[in-house]
Amino acid sequence: MNSYTIHDMVPGLTESFTVTVTEEMMQQFYAITGDCSPIHMDASYAAGRGFPGRVVYGMLGASFFSTLAGVYLPGEHCLLHSVESKFAAPVFVGDTLTITGKVSEVNETFMEATIKAAIVNQNGKKVTRGVIKAGLAK
């Protein structure tokens, strides 16, 4: 876990990590949220919509922005103020995602850093974009 403070955060600072989406993650997300949309639950339904398999919950993918902020950038001193997510392409079970954040702005008056984030799959395709506002300790 990283421990960046507001004074360590400078525009251009970048961190990333990689995770593979598993069937277990899908089951746990369903158990927590109750989202039973057939595009996430039924492979035949997803195939009928033109997808090669069940589509991973968009918010499951976007939840990795929380990990990015809370563990990597800035890490332990972070308290999320906001996360904006835009879904560019679907994610599927078995995809390996690289989640990257880059500090774009630091506001010492409000003790907040803006982090531009992206999630890219194993084929190099950007699947999710995000803007994270992270509150920080001194």
PDB file of C-alpha atoms in Angstrom:
ATOM      1  CA  MET A   1       0.000   0.000   0.000  1.00  0.00           C
ATOM      2  CA  ASN A   2       1.299   3.441  -0.920  1.00  0.00           C
ATOM      3  CA  SER A   3       1.249   6.378   1.488  1.00  0.00           C
ATOM      4  CA  TYR A   4       1.325   9.523  -0.640  1.00  0.00           C
ATOM      5  CA  THR A   5       0.394  12.737   1.171  1.00  0.00           C
ATOM      6  CA  ILE A   6      -0.864  15.938  -0.445  1.00  0.00           C
ATOM      7  CA  HIS A   7       2.736  17.161  -0.656  1.00  0.00           C
ATOM      8  CA  ASP A   8       3.828  14.009  -2.513  1.00  0.00           C
ATOM      9  CA  MET A   9       1.116  14.330  -5.139  1.00  0.00           C
ATOM     10  CA  VAL A  10       2.406  16.119  -8.218  1.00  0.00           C
ATOM     11  CA  PRO A  11       0.896  16.300 -11.697  1.00  0.00           C
ATOM     12  CA  GLY A  12       2.164  13.405 -13.759  1.00  0.00           C
ATOM     13  CA  LEU A  13       2.584  10.977 -10.837  1.00  0.00           C
ATOM     14  CA  THR A  14       1.278   7.626 -12.103  1.00  0.00           C
ATOM     15  CA  GLU A  15       0.451   4.266 -10.524  1.00  0.00           C
ATOM     16  CA  SER A  16      -1.197   1.129 -11.907  1.00  0.00           C
ATOM     17  CA  PHE A  17      -2.112  -2.462 -11.093  1.00  0.00           C
ATOM     18  CA  THR A  18      -3.563  -5.455 -12.909  1.00  0.00           C
ATOM     19  CA  VAL A  19      -6.446  -7.783 -12.037  1.00  0.00           C
ATOM     20  CA  THR A  20      -8.256 -10.612 -13.831  1.00  0.00           C
ATOM     21  CA  VAL A  21     -12.055 -10.634 -13.562  1.00  0.00           C
ATOM     22  CA  THR A  22     -13.289 -14.005 -12.288  1.00  0.00           C
ATOM     23  CA  GLU A  23     -16.605 -15.817 -12.094  1.00  0.00           C
ATOM     24  CA  GLU A  24     -16.327 -15.583  -8.304  1.00  0.00           C
ATOM     25  CA  MET A  25     -16.143 -11.773  -8.529  1.00  0.00           C
ATOM     26  CA  MET A  26     -19.335 -11.787 -10.607  1.00  0.00           C
ATOM     27  CA  GLN A  27     -21.100 -13.988  -8.047  1.00  0.00           C
ATOM     28  CA  GLN A  28     -19.959 -11.804  -5.147  1.00  0.00           C
ATOM     29  CA  PHE A  29     -21.038  -8.622  -6.916  1.00  0.00           C
ATOM     30  CA  TYR A  30     -24.472 -10.151  -7.557  1.00  0.00           C
ATOM     31  CA  ALA A  31     -24.722 -11.225  -3.903  1.00  0.00           C
ATOM     32  CA  ILE A  32     -23.940  -7.690  -2.742  1.00  0.00           C
ATOM     33  CA  THR A  33     -26.048  -5.726  -5.224  1.00  0.00           C
ATOM     34  CA  GLY A  34     -28.835  -8.070  -6.290  1.00  0.00           C
ATOM     35  CA  ASP A  35     -28.405  -6.910  -9.895  1.00  0.00           C
ATOM     36  CA  CYS A  36     -29.898  -9.833 -11.827  1.00  0.00           C
ATOM     37  CA  SER A  37     -29.969  -8.240 -15.280  1.00  0.00           C
ATOM     38  CA  PRO A  38     -29.838 -11.085 -17.824  1.00  0.00           C
ATOM     39  CA  ILE A  39     -26.921  -9.484 -19.685  1.00  0.00           C
ATOM     40  CA  HIS A  40     -24.822 -10.256 -16.585  1.00  0.00           C
ATOM     41  CA  MET A  41     -26.479 -13.550 -15.583  1.00  0.00           C
ATOM     42  CA  ASP A  42     -27.414 -15.416 -18.782  1.00  0.00           C
ATOM     43  CA  ALA A  43     -24.813 -16.300 -21.436  1.00  0.00           C
ATOM     44  CA  SER A  44     -27.526 -17.138 -23.997  1.00  0.00           C
ATOM     45  CA  TYR A  45     -29.186 -13.776 -23.481  1.00  0.00           C
ATOM     46  CA  ALA A  46     -25.822 -11.991 -23.828  1.00  0.00           C
ATOM     47  CA  ALA A  47     -25.085 -13.974 -27.019  1.00  0.00           C
ATOM     48  CA  GLY A  48     -28.465 -12.917 -28.391  1.00  0.00           C
ATOM     49  CA  ARG A  49     -27.374  -9.311 -27.875  1.00  0.00           C
ATOM     50  CA  GLY A  50     -24.185  -9.954 -29.862  1.00  0.00           C
ATOM     51  CA  PHE A  51     -21.719 -10.468 -27.001  1.00  0.00           C
ATOM     52  CA  PRO A  52     -19.317 -13.424 -26.732  1.00  0.00           C
ATOM     53  CA  GLY A  53     -20.368 -14.067 -23.142  1.00  0.00           C
ATOM     54  CA  ARG A  54     -21.951 -12.514 -20.084  1.00  0.00           C
ATOM     55  CA  VAL A  55     -21.042  -8.855 -19.692  1.00  0.00           C
ATOM     56  CA  VAL A  56     -19.237  -7.987 -16.459  1.00  0.00           C
ATOM     57  CA  TYR A  57     -21.063  -5.433 -14.308  1.00  0.00           C
ATOM     58  CA  GLY A  58     -19.817  -1.968 -15.268  1.00  0.00           C
ATOM     59  CA  MET A  59     -19.729  -0.976 -11.626  1.00  0.00           C
ATOM     60  CA  LEU A  60     -17.639  -4.050 -10.792  1.00  0.00           C
ATOM     61  CA  GLY A  61     -14.996  -2.795 -13.204  1.00  0.00           C
ATOM     62  CA  ALA A  62     -15.338   0.781 -11.983  1.00  0.00           C
ATOM     63  CA  SER A  63     -14.969  -0.398  -8.379  1.00  0.00           C
ATOM     64  CA  PHE A  64     -11.291  -0.927  -9.143  1.00  0.00           C
ATOM     65  CA  PHE A  65     -11.004   2.873  -9.127  1.00  0.00           C
ATOM     66  CA  SER A  66     -11.587   2.591  -5.366  1.00  0.00           C
ATOM     67  CA  THR A  67      -8.658   0.168  -5.130  1.00  0.00           C
ATOM     68  CA  LEU A  68      -6.541   2.501  -7.245  1.00  0.00           C
ATOM     69  CA  ALA A  69      -7.205   5.439  -4.929  1.00  0.00           C
ATOM     70  CA  GLY A  70      -7.234   3.585  -1.612  1.00  0.00           C
ATOM     71  CA  VAL A  71      -4.200   1.384  -2.181  1.00  0.00           C
ATOM     72  CA  TYR A  72      -2.037   2.840  -4.968  1.00  0.00           C
ATOM     73  CA  LEU A  73      -2.656   6.539  -5.675  1.00  0.00           C
ATOM     74  CA  PRO A  74      -2.601   8.095  -3.138  1.00  0.00           C
ATOM     75  CA  GLY A  75      -3.094   5.036  -0.926  1.00  0.00           C
ATOM     76  CA  GLU A  76      -3.672   4.925   2.808  1.00  0.00           C
ATOM     77  CA  HIS A  77      -4.201   8.695   3.249  1.00  0.00           C
ATOM     78  CA  CYS A  78      -7.055   8.820   0.711  1.00  0.00           C
ATOM     79  CA  LEU A  79     -10.685   9.571   1.362  1.00  0.00           C
ATOM     80  CA  LEU A  80     -12.653   9.506  -1.890  1.00  0.00           C
ATOM     81  CA  HIS A  81     -14.568  12.693  -2.619  1.00  0.00           C
ATOM     82  CA  SER A  82     -15.956  11.541  -5.975  1.00  0.00           C
ATOM     83  CA  VAL A  83     -15.511   9.093  -8.827  1.00  0.00           C
ATOM     84  CA  GLU A  84     -16.832   9.726 -12.329  1.00  0.00           C
ATOM     85  CA  SER A  85     -16.885   6.698 -14.629  1.00  0.00           C
ATOM     86  CA  LYS A  86     -17.554   6.359 -18.340  1.00  0.00           C
ATOM     87  CA  PHE A  87     -17.911   2.919 -19.886  1.00  0.00           C
ATOM     88  CA  ALA A  88     -16.255   2.719 -23.306  1.00  0.00           C
ATOM     89  CA  ALA A  89     -16.422  -1.029 -24.029  1.00  0.00           C
ATOM     90  CA  PRO A  90     -17.746  -4.171 -22.340  1.00  0.00           C
ATOM     91  CA  VAL A  91     -15.668  -6.368 -20.043  1.00  0.00           C
ATOM     92  CA  PHE A  92     -16.024 -10.160 -19.912  1.00  0.00           C
ATOM     93  CA  VAL A  93     -15.196 -12.816 -17.327  1.00  0.00           C
ATOM     94  CA  GLY A  94     -11.542 -13.774 -17.773  1.00  0.00           C
ATOM     95  CA  ASP A  95     -10.456 -10.349 -19.011  1.00  0.00           C
ATOM     96  CA  THR A  96      -7.251  -9.048 -17.478  1.00  0.00           C
ATOM     97  CA  LEU A  97      -7.573  -5.360 -16.680  1.00  0.00           C
ATOM     98  CA  THR A  98      -4.856  -2.795 -16.057  1.00  0.00           C
ATOM     99  CA  ILE A  99      -6.073   0.091 -13.942  1.00  0.00           C
ATOM    100  CA  THR A 100      -3.955   3.246 -14.205  1.00  0.00           C
ATOM    101  CA  GLY A 101      -4.228   6.622 -12.534  1.00  0.00           C
ATOM    102  CA  LYS A 102      -2.303   9.796 -13.239  1.00  0.00           C
ATOM    103  CA  VAL A 103      -2.426  12.916 -11.075  1.00  0.00           C
ATOM    104  CA  SER A 104      -3.677  15.804 -13.200  1.00  0.00           C
ATOM    105  CA  GLU A 105      -4.211  18.492 -10.553  1.00  0.00           C
ATOM    106  CA  VAL A 106      -3.474  19.124  -6.880  1.00  0.00           C
ATOM    107  CA  ASN A 107      -5.462  21.598  -4.803  1.00  0.00           C
ATOM    108  CA  GLU A 108      -3.731  22.156  -1.463  1.00  0.00           C
ATOM    109  CA  THR A 109      -6.445  24.594  -0.320  1.00  0.00           C
ATOM    110  CA  PHE A 110      -9.033  21.802  -0.392  1.00  0.00           C
ATOM    111  CA  MET A 111      -6.480  19.022   0.265  1.00  0.00           C
ATOM    112  CA  GLU A 112      -7.654  17.261  -2.883  1.00  0.00           C
ATOM    113  CA  ALA A 113      -5.990  15.659  -5.888  1.00  0.00           C
ATOM    114  CA  THR A 114      -7.631  14.999  -9.245  1.00  0.00           C
ATOM    115  CA  ILE A 115      -6.609  11.705 -10.794  1.00  0.00           C
ATOM    116  CA  LYS A 116      -7.407  10.794 -14.386  1.00  0.00           C
ATOM    117  CA  ALA A 117      -7.927   7.060 -14.507  1.00  0.00           C
ATOM    118  CA  ALA A 118      -8.349   4.411 -17.172  1.00  0.00           C
ATOM    119  CA  ILE A 119      -9.015   0.703 -17.335  1.00  0.00           C
ATOM    120  CA  VAL A 120      -7.538  -1.152 -20.308  1.00  0.00           C
ATOM    121  CA  ASN A 121      -8.125  -4.825 -21.145  1.00  0.00           C
ATOM    122  CA  GLN A 122      -5.552  -7.432 -22.187  1.00  0.00           C
ATOM    123  CA  ASN A 123      -5.969  -6.390 -25.842  1.00  0.00           C
ATOM    124  CA  GLY A 124      -5.025  -2.780 -25.093  1.00  0.00           C
ATOM    125  CA  LYS A 125      -8.617  -1.573 -25.481  1.00  0.00           C
ATOM    126  CA  LYS A 126      -9.748   1.157 -23.087  1.00  0.00           C
ATOM    127  CA  VAL A 127     -12.906  -0.156 -21.417  1.00  0.00           C
ATOM    128  CA  THR A 128     -13.502   2.490 -18.726  1.00  0.00           C
ATOM    129  CA  ARG A 129     -12.401   6.088 -18.160  1.00  0.00           C
ATOM    130  CA  GLY A 130     -12.634   7.877 -14.867  1.00  0.00           C
ATOM    131  CA  VAL A 131     -11.920  11.030 -12.916  1.00  0.00           C
ATOM    132  CA  ILE A 132     -11.209  10.567  -9.236  1.00  0.00           C
ATOM    133  CA  LYS A 133     -11.251  13.364  -6.665  1.00  0.00           C
ATOM    134  CA  ALA A 134      -9.203  12.173  -3.714  1.00  0.00           C
ATOM    135  CA  GLY A 135      -9.026  13.921  -0.377  1.00  0.00           C
ATOM    136  CA  LEU A 136      -5.617  13.619   1.286  1.00  0.00           C
ATOM    137  CA  ALA A 137      -3.826  14.103   4.578  1.00  0.00           C
ATOM    138  CA  LYS A 138      -0.976  16.614   4.881  1.00  0.00           C
TER     139      LYS A 138
END
